[in-house]
Amino acid sequence: MATKRKSHNLDETLLRRAKRALGVETETAAIHAALRAVLVGQQALSDLESVRSRRMFRPDFVRDVSRGTLSR
């Protein structure tokens, strides 16, 4: 893995909560895990879109997931 040293202004509360939610101890691990989670989410949305035409999911379900408005 190639790494690059960066300096960013991060919300400390958000970062602390992310570390706890992701079960990691370092800020770097939290950022890496969060970036991986974004990619997994993007792939999941892509997969949902690809099966939409097969009617495996209701069209409104795919739309809501894409918009982040899926109700629990």
PDB file of N, H, CA, C and O in Angstrom:
ATOM      1  N   MET A   1       0.854  -1.179   0.000  1.00  0.00           N
ATOM      2  CA  MET A   1       0.000   0.000   0.000  1.00  0.00           C
ATOM      3  C   MET A   1       0.892   1.231   0.000  1.00  0.00           C
ATOM      4  O   MET A   1       1.763   1.388   0.856  1.00  0.00           O
ATOM      5  N   ALA A   2       0.665   2.080  -0.953  1.00  0.00           N
ATOM      6  H   ALA A   2      -0.042   1.953  -1.648  1.00  0.00           H
ATOM      7  CA  ALA A   2       1.378   3.354  -0.987  1.00  0.00           C
ATOM      8  C   ALA A   2       0.707   4.308  -0.008  1.00  0.00           C
ATOM      9  O   ALA A   2      -0.520   4.372   0.068  1.00  0.00           O
ATOM     10  N   THR A   3       1.505   5.036   0.728  1.00  0.00           N
ATOM     11  H   THR A   3       2.502   4.985   0.667  1.00  0.00           H
ATOM     12  CA  THR A   3       0.946   5.996   1.675  1.00  0.00           C
ATOM     13  C   THR A   3       1.514   7.371   1.392  1.00  0.00           C
ATOM     14  O   THR A   3       2.606   7.521   0.842  1.00  0.00           O
ATOM     15  N   LYS A   4       0.746   8.361   1.781  1.00  0.00           N
ATOM     16  H   LYS A   4      -0.141   8.239   2.228  1.00  0.00           H
ATOM     17  CA  LYS A   4       1.163   9.741   1.603  1.00  0.00           C
ATOM     18  C   LYS A   4       0.783  10.504   2.859  1.00  0.00           C
ATOM     19  O   LYS A   4      -0.354  10.420   3.323  1.00  0.00           O
ATOM     20  N   ARG A   5       1.718  11.237   3.400  1.00  0.00           N
ATOM     21  H   ARG A   5       2.641  11.306   3.023  1.00  0.00           H
ATOM     22  CA  ARG A   5       1.463  12.015   4.610  1.00  0.00           C
ATOM     23  C   ARG A   5       0.633  13.229   4.224  1.00  0.00           C
ATOM     24  O   ARG A   5       0.970  13.964   3.296  1.00  0.00           O
ATOM     25  N   LYS A   6      -0.475  13.429   4.966  1.00  0.00           N
ATOM     26  H   LYS A   6      -0.748  12.832   5.721  1.00  0.00           H
ATOM     27  CA  LYS A   6      -1.394  14.534   4.698  1.00  0.00           C
ATOM     28  C   LYS A   6      -1.705  15.255   5.998  1.00  0.00           C
ATOM     29  O   LYS A   6      -1.542  14.711   7.091  1.00  0.00           O
ATOM     30  N   SER A   7      -2.149  16.473   5.854  1.00  0.00           N
ATOM     31  H   SER A   7      -2.281  16.915   4.967  1.00  0.00           H
ATOM     32  CA  SER A   7      -2.601  17.246   7.007  1.00  0.00           C
ATOM     33  C   SER A   7      -3.999  17.757   6.685  1.00  0.00           C
ATOM     34  O   SER A   7      -4.200  18.447   5.685  1.00  0.00           O
ATOM     35  N   HIS A   8      -4.962  17.417   7.532  1.00  0.00           N
ATOM     36  H   HIS A   8      -4.799  16.856   8.344  1.00  0.00           H
ATOM     37  CA  HIS A   8      -6.345  17.817   7.301  1.00  0.00           C
ATOM     38  C   HIS A   8      -6.947  18.372   8.579  1.00  0.00           C
ATOM     39  O   HIS A   8      -6.541  18.003   9.681  1.00  0.00           O
ATOM     40  N   ASN A   9      -7.896  19.241   8.428  1.00  0.00           N
ATOM     41  H   ASN A   9      -8.225  19.541   7.533  1.00  0.00           H
ATOM     42  CA  ASN A   9      -8.661  19.748   9.560  1.00  0.00           C
ATOM     43  C   ASN A   9      -9.881  18.850   9.722  1.00  0.00           C
ATOM     44  O   ASN A   9     -10.773  18.845   8.874  1.00  0.00           O
ATOM     45  N   LEU A  10      -9.918  18.089  10.814  1.00  0.00           N
ATOM     46  H   LEU A  10      -9.194  18.092  11.503  1.00  0.00           H
ATOM     47  CA  LEU A  10     -10.990  17.126  11.027  1.00  0.00           C
ATOM     48  C   LEU A  10     -11.764  17.473  12.292  1.00  0.00           C
ATOM     49  O   LEU A  10     -11.204  17.973  13.267  1.00  0.00           O
ATOM     50  N   ASP A  11     -13.048  17.198  12.252  1.00  0.00           N
ATOM     51  H   ASP A  11     -13.503  16.792  11.459  1.00  0.00           H
ATOM     52  CA  ASP A  11     -13.911  17.365  13.411  1.00  0.00           C
ATOM     53  C   ASP A  11     -13.533  16.284  14.423  1.00  0.00           C
ATOM     54  O   ASP A  11     -13.741  15.098  14.165  1.00  0.00           O
ATOM     55  N   GLU A  12     -12.984  16.678  15.564  1.00  0.00           N
ATOM     56  H   GLU A  12     -12.815  17.641  15.773  1.00  0.00           H
ATOM     57  CA  GLU A  12     -12.498  15.712  16.554  1.00  0.00           C
ATOM     58  C   GLU A  12     -13.605  14.829  17.100  1.00  0.00           C
ATOM     59  O   GLU A  12     -13.394  13.638  17.327  1.00  0.00           O
ATOM     60  N   THR A  13     -14.783  15.401  17.312  1.00  0.00           N
ATOM     61  H   THR A  13     -14.955  16.368  17.127  1.00  0.00           H
ATOM     62  CA  THR A  13     -15.904  14.610  17.819  1.00  0.00           C
ATOM     63  C   THR A  13     -16.315  13.562  16.794  1.00  0.00           C
ATOM     64  O   THR A  13     -16.547  12.405  17.143  1.00  0.00           O
ATOM     65  N   LEU A  14     -16.404  13.959  15.551  1.00  0.00           N
ATOM     66  H   LEU A  14     -16.216  14.900  15.268  1.00  0.00           H
ATOM     67  CA  LEU A  14     -16.769  13.036  14.478  1.00  0.00           C
ATOM     68  C   LEU A  14     -15.731  11.923  14.354  1.00  0.00           C
ATOM     69  O   LEU A  14     -16.082  10.754  14.195  1.00  0.00           O
ATOM     70  N   LEU A  15     -14.471  12.286  14.426  1.00  0.00           N
ATOM     71  H   LEU A  15     -14.185  13.236  14.555  1.00  0.00           H
ATOM     72  CA  LEU A  15     -13.409  11.291  14.323  1.00  0.00           C
ATOM     73  C   LEU A  15     -13.444  10.318  15.503  1.00  0.00           C
ATOM     74  O   LEU A  15     -13.279   9.114  15.310  1.00  0.00           O
ATOM     75  N   ARG A  16     -13.655  10.817  16.705  1.00  0.00           N
ATOM     76  H   ARG A  16     -13.789  11.795  16.862  1.00  0.00           H
ATOM     77  CA  ARG A  16     -13.748   9.957  17.895  1.00  0.00           C
ATOM     78  C   ARG A  16     -14.927   8.992  17.771  1.00  0.00           C
ATOM     79  O   ARG A  16     -14.808   7.808  18.087  1.00  0.00           O
ATOM     80  N   ARG A  17     -16.072   9.513  17.305  1.00  0.00           N
ATOM     81  H   ARG A  17     -16.169  10.475  17.048  1.00  0.00           H
ATOM     82  CA  ARG A  17     -17.257   8.659  17.129  1.00  0.00           C
ATOM     83  C   ARG A  17     -17.017   7.604  16.052  1.00  0.00           C
ATOM     84  O   ARG A  17     -17.439   6.456  16.198  1.00  0.00           O
ATOM     85  N   ALA A  18     -16.338   7.995  14.969  1.00  0.00           N
ATOM     86  H   ALA A  18     -15.996   8.927  14.851  1.00  0.00           H
ATOM     87  CA  ALA A  18     -16.037   7.043  13.894  1.00  0.00           C
ATOM     88  C   ALA A  18     -15.111   5.944  14.394  1.00  0.00           C
ATOM     89  O   ALA A  18     -15.311   4.771  14.078  1.00  0.00           O
ATOM     90  N   LYS A  19     -14.101   6.312  15.171  1.00  0.00           N
ATOM     91  H   LYS A  19     -13.938   7.265  15.428  1.00  0.00           H
ATOM     92  CA  LYS A  19     -13.191   5.308  15.725  1.00  0.00           C
ATOM     93  C   LYS A  19     -13.958   4.301  16.563  1.00  0.00           C
ATOM     94  O   LYS A  19     -13.731   3.096  16.459  1.00  0.00           O
ATOM     95  N   ARG A  20     -14.867   4.796  17.395  1.00  0.00           N
ATOM     96  H   ARG A  20     -15.051   5.775  17.480  1.00  0.00           H
ATOM     97  CA  ARG A  20     -15.662   3.911  18.250  1.00  0.00           C
ATOM     98  C   ARG A  20     -16.566   3.025  17.393  1.00  0.00           C
ATOM     99  O   ARG A  20     -16.628   1.814  17.607  1.00  0.00           O
ATOM    100  N   ALA A  21     -17.260   3.616  16.434  1.00  0.00           N
ATOM    101  H   ALA A  21     -17.209   4.599  16.261  1.00  0.00           H
ATOM    102  CA  ALA A  21     -18.196   2.864  15.591  1.00  0.00           C
ATOM    103  C   ALA A  21     -17.481   1.809  14.749  1.00  0.00           C
ATOM    104  O   ALA A  21     -18.015   0.725  14.513  1.00  0.00           O
ATOM    105  N   LEU A  22     -16.283   2.134  14.305  1.00  0.00           N
ATOM    106  H   LEU A  22     -15.849   3.015  14.497  1.00  0.00           H
ATOM    107  CA  LEU A  22     -15.537   1.214  13.444  1.00  0.00           C
ATOM    108  C   LEU A  22     -14.698   0.219  14.238  1.00  0.00           C
ATOM    109  O   LEU A  22     -14.149  -0.729  13.677  1.00  0.00           O
ATOM    110  N   GLY A  23     -14.603   0.440  15.534  1.00  0.00           N
ATOM    111  H   GLY A  23     -15.049   1.210  15.989  1.00  0.00           H
ATOM    112  CA  GLY A  23     -13.846  -0.485  16.384  1.00  0.00           C
ATOM    113  C   GLY A  23     -12.347  -0.422  16.161  1.00  0.00           C
ATOM    114  O   GLY A  23     -11.662  -1.441  16.248  1.00  0.00           O
ATOM    115  N   VAL A  24     -11.833   0.768  15.873  1.00  0.00           N
ATOM    116  H   VAL A  24     -12.390   1.595  15.803  1.00  0.00           H
ATOM    117  CA  VAL A  24     -10.394   0.936  15.652  1.00  0.00           C
ATOM    118  C   VAL A  24      -9.835   1.894  16.695  1.00  0.00           C
ATOM    119  O   VAL A  24     -10.575   2.638  17.340  1.00  0.00           O
ATOM    120  N   GLU A  25      -8.516   1.861  16.845  1.00  0.00           N
ATOM    121  H   GLU A  25      -7.916   1.257  16.321  1.00  0.00           H
ATOM    122  CA  GLU A  25      -7.908   2.678  17.888  1.00  0.00           C
ATOM    123  C   GLU A  25      -7.224   3.939  17.380  1.00  0.00           C
ATOM    124  O   GLU A  25      -7.079   4.906  18.128  1.00  0.00           O
ATOM    125  N   THR A  26      -6.806   3.941  16.133  1.00  0.00           N
ATOM    126  H   THR A  26      -6.924   3.155  15.526  1.00  0.00           H
ATOM    127  CA  THR A  26      -6.071   5.113  15.638  1.00  0.00           C
ATOM    128  C   THR A  26      -6.909   5.914  14.660  1.00  0.00           C
ATOM    129  O   THR A  26      -7.846   5.405  14.047  1.00  0.00           O
ATOM    130  N   GLU A  27      -6.547   7.174  14.533  1.00  0.00           N
ATOM    131  H   GLU A  27      -5.785   7.588  15.031  1.00  0.00           H
ATOM    132  CA  GLU A  27      -7.245   8.041  13.585  1.00  0.00           C
ATOM    133  C   GLU A  27      -7.019   7.567  12.153  1.00  0.00           C
ATOM    134  O   GLU A  27      -7.937   7.585  11.334  1.00  0.00           O
ATOM    135  N   THR A  28      -5.802   7.146  11.860  1.00  0.00           N
ATOM    136  H   THR A  28      -5.056   7.131  12.526  1.00  0.00           H
ATOM    137  CA  THR A  28      -5.502   6.655  10.515  1.00  0.00           C
ATOM    138  C   THR A  28      -6.346   5.432  10.183  1.00  0.00           C
ATOM    139  O   THR A  28      -6.885   5.329   9.081  1.00  0.00           O
ATOM    140  N   ALA A  29      -6.462   4.505  11.131  1.00  0.00           N
ATOM    141  H   ALA A  29      -6.024   4.589  12.026  1.00  0.00           H
ATOM    142  CA  ALA A  29      -7.276   3.304  10.903  1.00  0.00           C
ATOM    143  C   ALA A  29      -8.734   3.681  10.678  1.00  0.00           C
ATOM    144  O   ALA A  29      -9.412   3.077   9.846  1.00  0.00           O
ATOM    145  N   ALA A  30      -9.220   4.676  11.417  1.00  0.00           N
ATOM    146  H   ALA A  30      -8.669   5.167  12.093  1.00  0.00           H
ATOM    147  CA  ALA A  30     -10.610   5.113  11.249  1.00  0.00           C
ATOM    148  C   ALA A  30     -10.827   5.698   9.863  1.00  0.00           C
ATOM    149  O   ALA A  30     -11.832   5.405   9.214  1.00  0.00           O
ATOM    150  N   ILE A  31      -9.910   6.509   9.413  1.00  0.00           N
ATOM    151  H   ILE A  31      -9.094   6.747   9.940  1.00  0.00           H
ATOM    152  CA  ILE A  31     -10.041   7.124   8.086  1.00  0.00           C
ATOM    153  C   ILE A  31      -9.983   6.061   7.000  1.00  0.00           C
ATOM    154  O   ILE A  31     -10.776   6.095   6.059  1.00  0.00           O
ATOM    155  N   HIS A  32      -9.050   5.113   7.120  1.00  0.00           N
ATOM    156  H   HIS A  32      -8.406   5.086   7.884  1.00  0.00           H
ATOM    157  CA  HIS A  32      -8.949   4.039   6.126  1.00  0.00           C
ATOM    158  C   HIS A  32     -10.221   3.190   6.113  1.00  0.00           C
ATOM    159  O   HIS A  32     -10.739   2.865   5.044  1.00  0.00           O
ATOM    160  N   ALA A  33     -10.723   2.831   7.293  1.00  0.00           N
ATOM    161  H   ALA A  33     -10.303   3.095   8.161  1.00  0.00           H
ATOM    162  CA  ALA A  33     -11.946   2.018   7.375  1.00  0.00           C
ATOM    163  C   ALA A  33     -13.134   2.777   6.788  1.00  0.00           C
ATOM    164  O   ALA A  33     -13.964   2.191   6.093  1.00  0.00           O
ATOM    165  N   ALA A  34     -13.218   4.066   7.062  1.00  0.00           N
ATOM    166  H   ALA A  34     -12.544   4.543   7.627  1.00  0.00           H
ATOM    167  CA  ALA A  34     -14.324   4.867   6.527  1.00  0.00           C
ATOM    168  C   ALA A  34     -14.237   4.957   5.005  1.00  0.00           C
ATOM    169  O   ALA A  34     -15.258   4.873   4.322  1.00  0.00           O
ATOM    170  N   LEU A  35     -13.041   5.124   4.476  1.00  0.00           N
ATOM    171  H   LEU A  35     -12.212   5.192   5.031  1.00  0.00           H
ATOM    172  CA  LEU A  35     -12.882   5.176   3.018  1.00  0.00           C
ATOM    173  C   LEU A  35     -13.262   3.843   2.379  1.00  0.00           C
ATOM    174  O   LEU A  35     -13.910   3.814   1.333  1.00  0.00           O
ATOM    175  N   ARG A  36     -12.856   2.737   3.015  1.00  0.00           N
ATOM    176  H   ARG A  36     -12.330   2.761   3.865  1.00  0.00           H
ATOM    177  CA  ARG A  36     -13.254   1.412   2.501  1.00  0.00           C
ATOM    178  C   ARG A  36     -14.766   1.248   2.553  1.00  0.00           C
ATOM    179  O   ARG A  36     -15.357   0.674   1.639  1.00  0.00           O
ATOM    180  N   ALA A  37     -15.402   1.747   3.617  1.00  0.00           N
ATOM    181  H   ALA A  37     -14.922   2.213   4.360  1.00  0.00           H
ATOM    182  CA  ALA A  37     -16.861   1.639   3.746  1.00  0.00           C
ATOM    183  C   ALA A  37     -17.562   2.412   2.636  1.00  0.00           C
ATOM    184  O   ALA A  37     -18.589   1.968   2.124  1.00  0.00           O
ATOM    185  N   VAL A  38     -17.021   3.552   2.265  1.00  0.00           N
ATOM    186  H   VAL A  38     -16.186   3.913   2.681  1.00  0.00           H
ATOM    187  CA  VAL A  38     -17.595   4.329   1.154  1.00  0.00           C
ATOM    188  C   VAL A  38     -17.525   3.512  -0.132  1.00  0.00           C
ATOM    189  O   VAL A  38     -18.492   3.470  -0.893  1.00  0.00           O
ATOM    190  N   LEU A  39     -16.400   2.868  -0.377  1.00  0.00           N
ATOM    191  H   LEU A  39     -15.614   2.901   0.242  1.00  0.00           H
ATOM    192  CA  LEU A  39     -16.254   2.066  -1.596  1.00  0.00           C
ATOM    193  C   LEU A  39     -17.186   0.857  -1.597  1.00  0.00           C
ATOM    194  O   LEU A  39     -17.746   0.506  -2.636  1.00  0.00           O
ATOM    195  N   VAL A  40     -17.355   0.221  -0.441  1.00  0.00           N
ATOM    196  H   VAL A  40     -16.900   0.506   0.402  1.00  0.00           H
ATOM    197  CA  VAL A  40     -18.294  -0.906  -0.334  1.00  0.00           C
ATOM    198  C   VAL A  40     -19.712  -0.414  -0.616  1.00  0.00           C
ATOM    199  O   VAL A  40     -20.462  -1.062  -1.346  1.00  0.00           O
ATOM    200  N   GLY A  41     -20.076   0.724  -0.044  1.00  0.00           N
ATOM    201  H   GLY A  41     -19.467   1.251   0.549  1.00  0.00           H
ATOM    202  CA  GLY A  41     -21.401   1.290  -0.279  1.00  0.00           C
ATOM    203  C   GLY A  41     -21.623   1.622  -1.742  1.00  0.00           C
ATOM    204  O   GLY A  41     -22.696   1.373  -2.293  1.00  0.00           O
ATOM    205  N   GLN A  42     -20.601   2.185  -2.364  1.00  0.00           N
ATOM    206  H   GLN A  42     -19.730   2.388  -1.917  1.00  0.00           H
ATOM    207  CA  GLN A  42     -20.706   2.517  -3.788  1.00  0.00           C
ATOM    208  C   GLN A  42     -20.910   1.249  -4.621  1.00  0.00           C
ATOM    209  O   GLN A  42     -21.717   1.240  -5.551  1.00  0.00           O
ATOM    210  N   GLN A  43     -20.181   0.183  -4.291  1.00  0.00           N
ATOM    211  H   GLN A  43     -19.525   0.191  -3.536  1.00  0.00           H
ATOM    212  CA  GLN A  43     -20.338  -1.081  -5.018  1.00  0.00           C
ATOM    213  C   GLN A  43     -21.721  -1.672  -4.789  1.00  0.00           C
ATOM    214  O   GLN A  43     -22.325  -2.211  -5.717  1.00  0.00           O
ATOM    215  N   ALA A  44     -22.227  -1.578  -3.569  1.00  0.00           N
ATOM    216  H   ALA A  44     -21.736  -1.140  -2.815  1.00  0.00           H
ATOM    217  CA  ALA A  44     -23.564  -2.097  -3.269  1.00  0.00           C
ATOM    218  C   ALA A  44     -24.620  -1.359  -4.085  1.00  0.00           C
ATOM    219  O   ALA A  44     -25.533  -1.980  -4.628  1.00  0.00           O
ATOM    220  N   LEU A  45     -24.495  -0.032  -4.171  1.00  0.00           N
ATOM    221  H   LEU A  45     -23.753   0.472  -3.729  1.00  0.00           H
ATOM    222  CA  LEU A  45     -25.448   0.739  -4.979  1.00  0.00           C
ATOM    223  C   LEU A  45     -25.352   0.354  -6.450  1.00  0.00           C
ATOM    224  O   LEU A  45     -26.368   0.229  -7.135  1.00  0.00           O
ATOM    225  N   SER A  46     -24.142   0.169  -6.925  1.00  0.00           N
ATOM    226  H   SER A  46     -23.317   0.270  -6.369  1.00  0.00           H
ATOM    227  CA  SER A  46     -23.954  -0.254  -8.311  1.00  0.00           C
ATOM    228  C   SER A  46     -24.603  -1.615  -8.560  1.00  0.00           C
ATOM    229  O   SER A  46     -25.243  -1.828  -9.590  1.00  0.00           O
ATOM    230  N   ASP A  47     -24.429  -2.537  -7.602  1.00  0.00           N
ATOM    231  H   ASP A  47     -23.909  -2.364  -6.766  1.00  0.00           H
ATOM    232  CA  ASP A  47     -25.042  -3.861  -7.727  1.00  0.00           C
ATOM    233  C   ASP A  47     -26.565  -3.759  -7.722  1.00  0.00           C
ATOM    234  O   ASP A  47     -27.235  -4.443  -8.496  1.00  0.00           O
ATOM    235  N   LEU A  48     -27.113  -2.914  -6.857  1.00  0.00           N
ATOM    236  H   LEU A  48     -26.569  -2.359  -6.228  1.00  0.00           H
ATOM    237  CA  LEU A  48     -28.570  -2.722  -6.826  1.00  0.00           C
ATOM    238  C   LEU A  48     -29.080  -2.172  -8.151  1.00  0.00           C
ATOM    239  O   LEU A  48     -30.108  -2.615  -8.664  1.00  0.00           O
ATOM    240  N   GLU A  49     -28.361  -1.212  -8.693  1.00  0.00           N
ATOM    241  H   GLU A  49     -27.526  -0.852  -8.276  1.00  0.00           H
ATOM    242  CA  GLU A  49     -28.763  -0.638  -9.977  1.00  0.00           C
ATOM    243  C   GLU A  49     -28.743  -1.700 -11.084  1.00  0.00           C
ATOM    244  O   GLU A  49     -29.607  -1.711 -11.960  1.00  0.00           O
ATOM    245  N   SER A  50     -27.751  -2.585 -11.030  1.00  0.00           N
ATOM    246  H   SER A  50     -27.050  -2.576 -10.318  1.00  0.00           H
ATOM    247  CA  SER A  50     -27.627  -3.581 -12.092  1.00  0.00           C
ATOM    248  C   SER A  50     -28.756  -4.605 -12.071  1.00  0.00           C
ATOM    249  O   SER A  50     -29.073  -5.189 -13.107  1.00  0.00           O
ATOM    250  N   VAL A  51     -29.368  -4.831 -10.908  1.00  0.00           N
ATOM    251  H   VAL A  51     -29.111  -4.356 -10.067  1.00  0.00           H
ATOM    252  CA  VAL A  51     -30.461  -5.810 -10.844  1.00  0.00           C
ATOM    253  C   VAL A  51     -31.832  -5.144 -10.882  1.00  0.00           C
ATOM    254  O   VAL A  51     -32.852  -5.833 -10.861  1.00  0.00           O
ATOM    255  N   ARG A  52     -31.869  -3.838 -10.936  1.00  0.00           N
ATOM    256  H   ARG A  52     -31.040  -3.278 -10.953  1.00  0.00           H
ATOM    257  CA  ARG A  52     -33.150  -3.125 -10.933  1.00  0.00           C
ATOM    258  C   ARG A  52     -34.050  -3.594 -12.078  1.00  0.00           C
ATOM    259  O   ARG A  52     -35.250  -3.788 -11.884  1.00  0.00           O
ATOM    260  N   SER A  53     -33.483  -3.773 -13.250  1.00  0.00           N
ATOM    261  H   SER A  53     -32.508  -3.615 -13.408  1.00  0.00           H
ATOM    262  CA  SER A  53     -34.291  -4.163 -14.404  1.00  0.00           C
ATOM    263  C   SER A  53     -34.851  -5.574 -14.264  1.00  0.00           C
ATOM    264  O   SER A  53     -35.822  -5.916 -14.938  1.00  0.00           O
ATOM    265  N   ARG A  54     -34.267  -6.389 -13.413  1.00  0.00           N
ATOM    266  H   ARG A  54     -33.478  -6.111 -12.865  1.00  0.00           H
ATOM    267  CA  ARG A  54     -34.758  -7.756 -13.207  1.00  0.00           C
ATOM    268  C   ARG A  54     -35.858  -7.806 -12.154  1.00  0.00           C
ATOM    269  O   ARG A  54     -36.377  -8.877 -11.843  1.00  0.00           O
ATOM    270  N   ARG A  55     -36.206  -6.664 -11.616  1.00  0.00           N
ATOM    271  H   ARG A  55     -35.784  -5.793 -11.869  1.00  0.00           H
ATOM    272  CA  ARG A  55     -37.286  -6.559 -10.631  1.00  0.00           C
ATOM    273  C   ARG A  55     -37.023  -7.390  -9.376  1.00  0.00           C
ATOM    274  O   ARG A  55     -37.954  -7.904  -8.757  1.00  0.00           O
ATOM    275  N   MET A  56     -35.742  -7.516  -9.006  1.00  0.00           N
ATOM    276  H   MET A  56     -34.985  -7.098  -9.509  1.00  0.00           H
ATOM    277  CA  MET A  56     -35.419  -8.235  -7.780  1.00  0.00           C
ATOM    278  C   MET A  56     -35.702  -7.358  -6.559  1.00  0.00           C
ATOM    279  O   MET A  56     -35.956  -7.858  -5.463  1.00  0.00           O
ATOM    280  N   PHE A  57     -35.653  -6.037  -6.771  1.00  0.00           N
ATOM    281  H   PHE A  57     -35.447  -5.631  -7.662  1.00  0.00           H
ATOM    282  CA  PHE A  57     -35.959  -5.083  -5.713  1.00  0.00           C
ATOM    283  C   PHE A  57     -37.002  -4.113  -6.243  1.00  0.00           C
ATOM    284  O   PHE A  57     -37.064  -3.848  -7.444  1.00  0.00           O
ATOM    285  N   ARG A  58     -37.812  -3.589  -5.350  1.00  0.00           N
ATOM    286  H   ARG A  58     -37.761  -3.803  -4.374  1.00  0.00           H
ATOM    287  CA  ARG A  58     -38.768  -2.562  -5.760  1.00  0.00           C
ATOM    288  C   ARG A  58     -37.980  -1.338  -6.226  1.00  0.00           C
ATOM    289  O   ARG A  58     -36.993  -0.975  -5.586  1.00  0.00           O
ATOM    290  N   PRO A  59     -38.383  -0.696  -7.313  1.00  0.00           N
ATOM    291  CA  PRO A  59     -37.668   0.489  -7.803  1.00  0.00           C
ATOM    292  C   PRO A  59     -37.537   1.579  -6.739  1.00  0.00           C
ATOM    293  O   PRO A  59     -36.516   2.264  -6.680  1.00  0.00           O
ATOM    294  N   ASP A  60     -38.561   1.747  -5.900  1.00  0.00           N
ATOM    295  H   ASP A  60     -39.391   1.192  -5.948  1.00  0.00           H
ATOM    296  CA  ASP A  60     -38.471   2.778  -4.869  1.00  0.00           C
ATOM    297  C   ASP A  60     -37.433   2.417  -3.811  1.00  0.00           C
ATOM    298  O   ASP A  60     -36.856   3.312  -3.193  1.00  0.00           O
ATOM    299  N   PHE A  61     -37.182   1.127  -3.588  1.00  0.00           N
ATOM    300  H   PHE A  61     -37.650   0.400  -4.091  1.00  0.00           H
ATOM    301  CA  PHE A  61     -36.150   0.710  -2.647  1.00  0.00           C
ATOM    302  C   PHE A  61     -34.779   1.135  -3.153  1.00  0.00           C
ATOM    303  O   PHE A  61     -33.993   1.714  -2.403  1.00  0.00           O
ATOM    304  N   VAL A  62     -34.490   0.857  -4.406  1.00  0.00           N
ATOM    305  H   VAL A  62     -35.129   0.388  -5.015  1.00  0.00           H
ATOM    306  CA  VAL A  62     -33.201   1.234  -4.994  1.00  0.00           C
ATOM    307  C   VAL A  62     -33.052   2.754  -4.975  1.00  0.00           C
ATOM    308  O   VAL A  62     -31.979   3.267  -4.655  1.00  0.00           O
ATOM    309  N   ARG A  63     -34.110   3.471  -5.312  1.00  0.00           N
ATOM    310  H   ARG A  63     -34.981   3.055  -5.571  1.00  0.00           H
ATOM    311  CA  ARG A  63     -34.065   4.938  -5.302  1.00  0.00           C
ATOM    312  C   ARG A  63     -33.770   5.461  -3.903  1.00  0.00           C
ATOM    313  O   ARG A  63     -32.929   6.343  -3.729  1.00  0.00           O
ATOM    314  N   ASP A  64     -34.466   4.915  -2.901  1.00  0.00           N
ATOM    315  H   ASP A  64     -35.150   4.199  -3.042  1.00  0.00           H
ATOM    316  CA  ASP A  64     -34.270   5.376  -1.529  1.00  0.00           C
ATOM    317  C   ASP A  64     -32.869   5.069  -1.015  1.00  0.00           C
ATOM    318  O   ASP A  64     -32.272   5.888  -0.317  1.00  0.00           O
ATOM    319  N   VAL A  65     -32.346   3.906  -1.352  1.00  0.00           N
ATOM    320  H   VAL A  65     -32.831   3.240  -1.919  1.00  0.00           H
ATOM    321  CA  VAL A  65     -30.988   3.558  -0.938  1.00  0.00           C
ATOM    322  C   VAL A  65     -30.002   4.521  -1.593  1.00  0.00           C
ATOM    323  O   VAL A  65     -29.078   5.000  -0.936  1.00  0.00           O
ATOM    324  N   SER A  66     -30.185   4.805  -2.863  1.00  0.00           N
ATOM    325  H   SER A  66     -30.935   4.416  -3.397  1.00  0.00           H
ATOM    326  CA  SER A  66     -29.291   5.719  -3.583  1.00  0.00           C
ATOM    327  C   SER A  66     -29.311   7.117  -2.972  1.00  0.00           C
ATOM    328  O   SER A  66     -28.279   7.785  -2.911  1.00  0.00           O
ATOM    329  N   ARG A  67     -30.460   7.551  -2.528  1.00  0.00           N
ATOM    330  H   ARG A  67     -31.298   7.009  -2.578  1.00  0.00           H
ATOM    331  CA  ARG A  67     -30.591   8.884  -1.951  1.00  0.00           C
ATOM    332  C   ARG A  67     -30.233   8.923  -0.462  1.00  0.00           C
ATOM    333  O   ARG A  67     -30.082   9.996   0.124  1.00  0.00           O
ATOM    334  N   GLY A  68     -30.100   7.747   0.133  1.00  0.00           N
ATOM    335  H   GLY A  68     -30.223   6.876  -0.343  1.00  0.00           H
ATOM    336  CA  GLY A  68     -29.821   7.704   1.570  1.00  0.00           C
ATOM    337  C   GLY A  68     -31.055   7.976   2.404  1.00  0.00           C
ATOM    338  O   GLY A  68     -30.951   8.391   3.559  1.00  0.00           O
ATOM    339  N   THR A  69     -32.234   7.741   1.820  1.00  0.00           N
ATOM    340  H   THR A  69     -32.318   7.403   0.882  1.00  0.00           H
ATOM    341  CA  THR A  69     -33.482   8.029   2.522  1.00  0.00           C
ATOM    342  C   THR A  69     -34.236   6.759   2.898  1.00  0.00           C
ATOM    343  O   THR A  69     -35.431   6.807   3.192  1.00  0.00           O
ATOM    344  N   LEU A  70     -33.549   5.640   2.888  1.00  0.00           N
ATOM    345  H   LEU A  70     -32.579   5.601   2.649  1.00  0.00           H
ATOM    346  CA  LEU A  70     -34.187   4.369   3.233  1.00  0.00           C
ATOM    347  C   LEU A  70     -34.637   4.416   4.681  1.00  0.00           C
ATOM    348  O   LEU A  70     -33.836   4.665   5.582  1.00  0.00           O
ATOM    349  N   SER A  71     -35.926   4.176   4.901  1.00  0.00           N
ATOM    350  H   SER A  71     -36.577   3.974   4.169  1.00  0.00           H
ATOM    351  CA  SER A  71     -36.428   4.169   6.280  1.00  0.00           C
ATOM    352  C   SER A  71     -36.235   2.786   6.870  1.00  0.00           C
ATOM    353  O   SER A  71     -36.312   1.771   6.178  1.00  0.00           O
ATOM    354  N   ARG A  72     -35.986   2.778   8.153  1.00  0.00           N
ATOM    355  H   ARG A  72     -35.923   3.603   8.715  1.00  0.00           H
ATOM    356  CA  ARG A  72     -35.708   1.489   8.828  1.00  0.00           C
ATOM    357  C   ARG A  72     -36.947   0.905   9.384  1.00  0.00           C
ATOM    358  O   ARG A  72     -36.909  -0.171   9.982  1.00  0.00           O
TER     359      ARG A  72
END
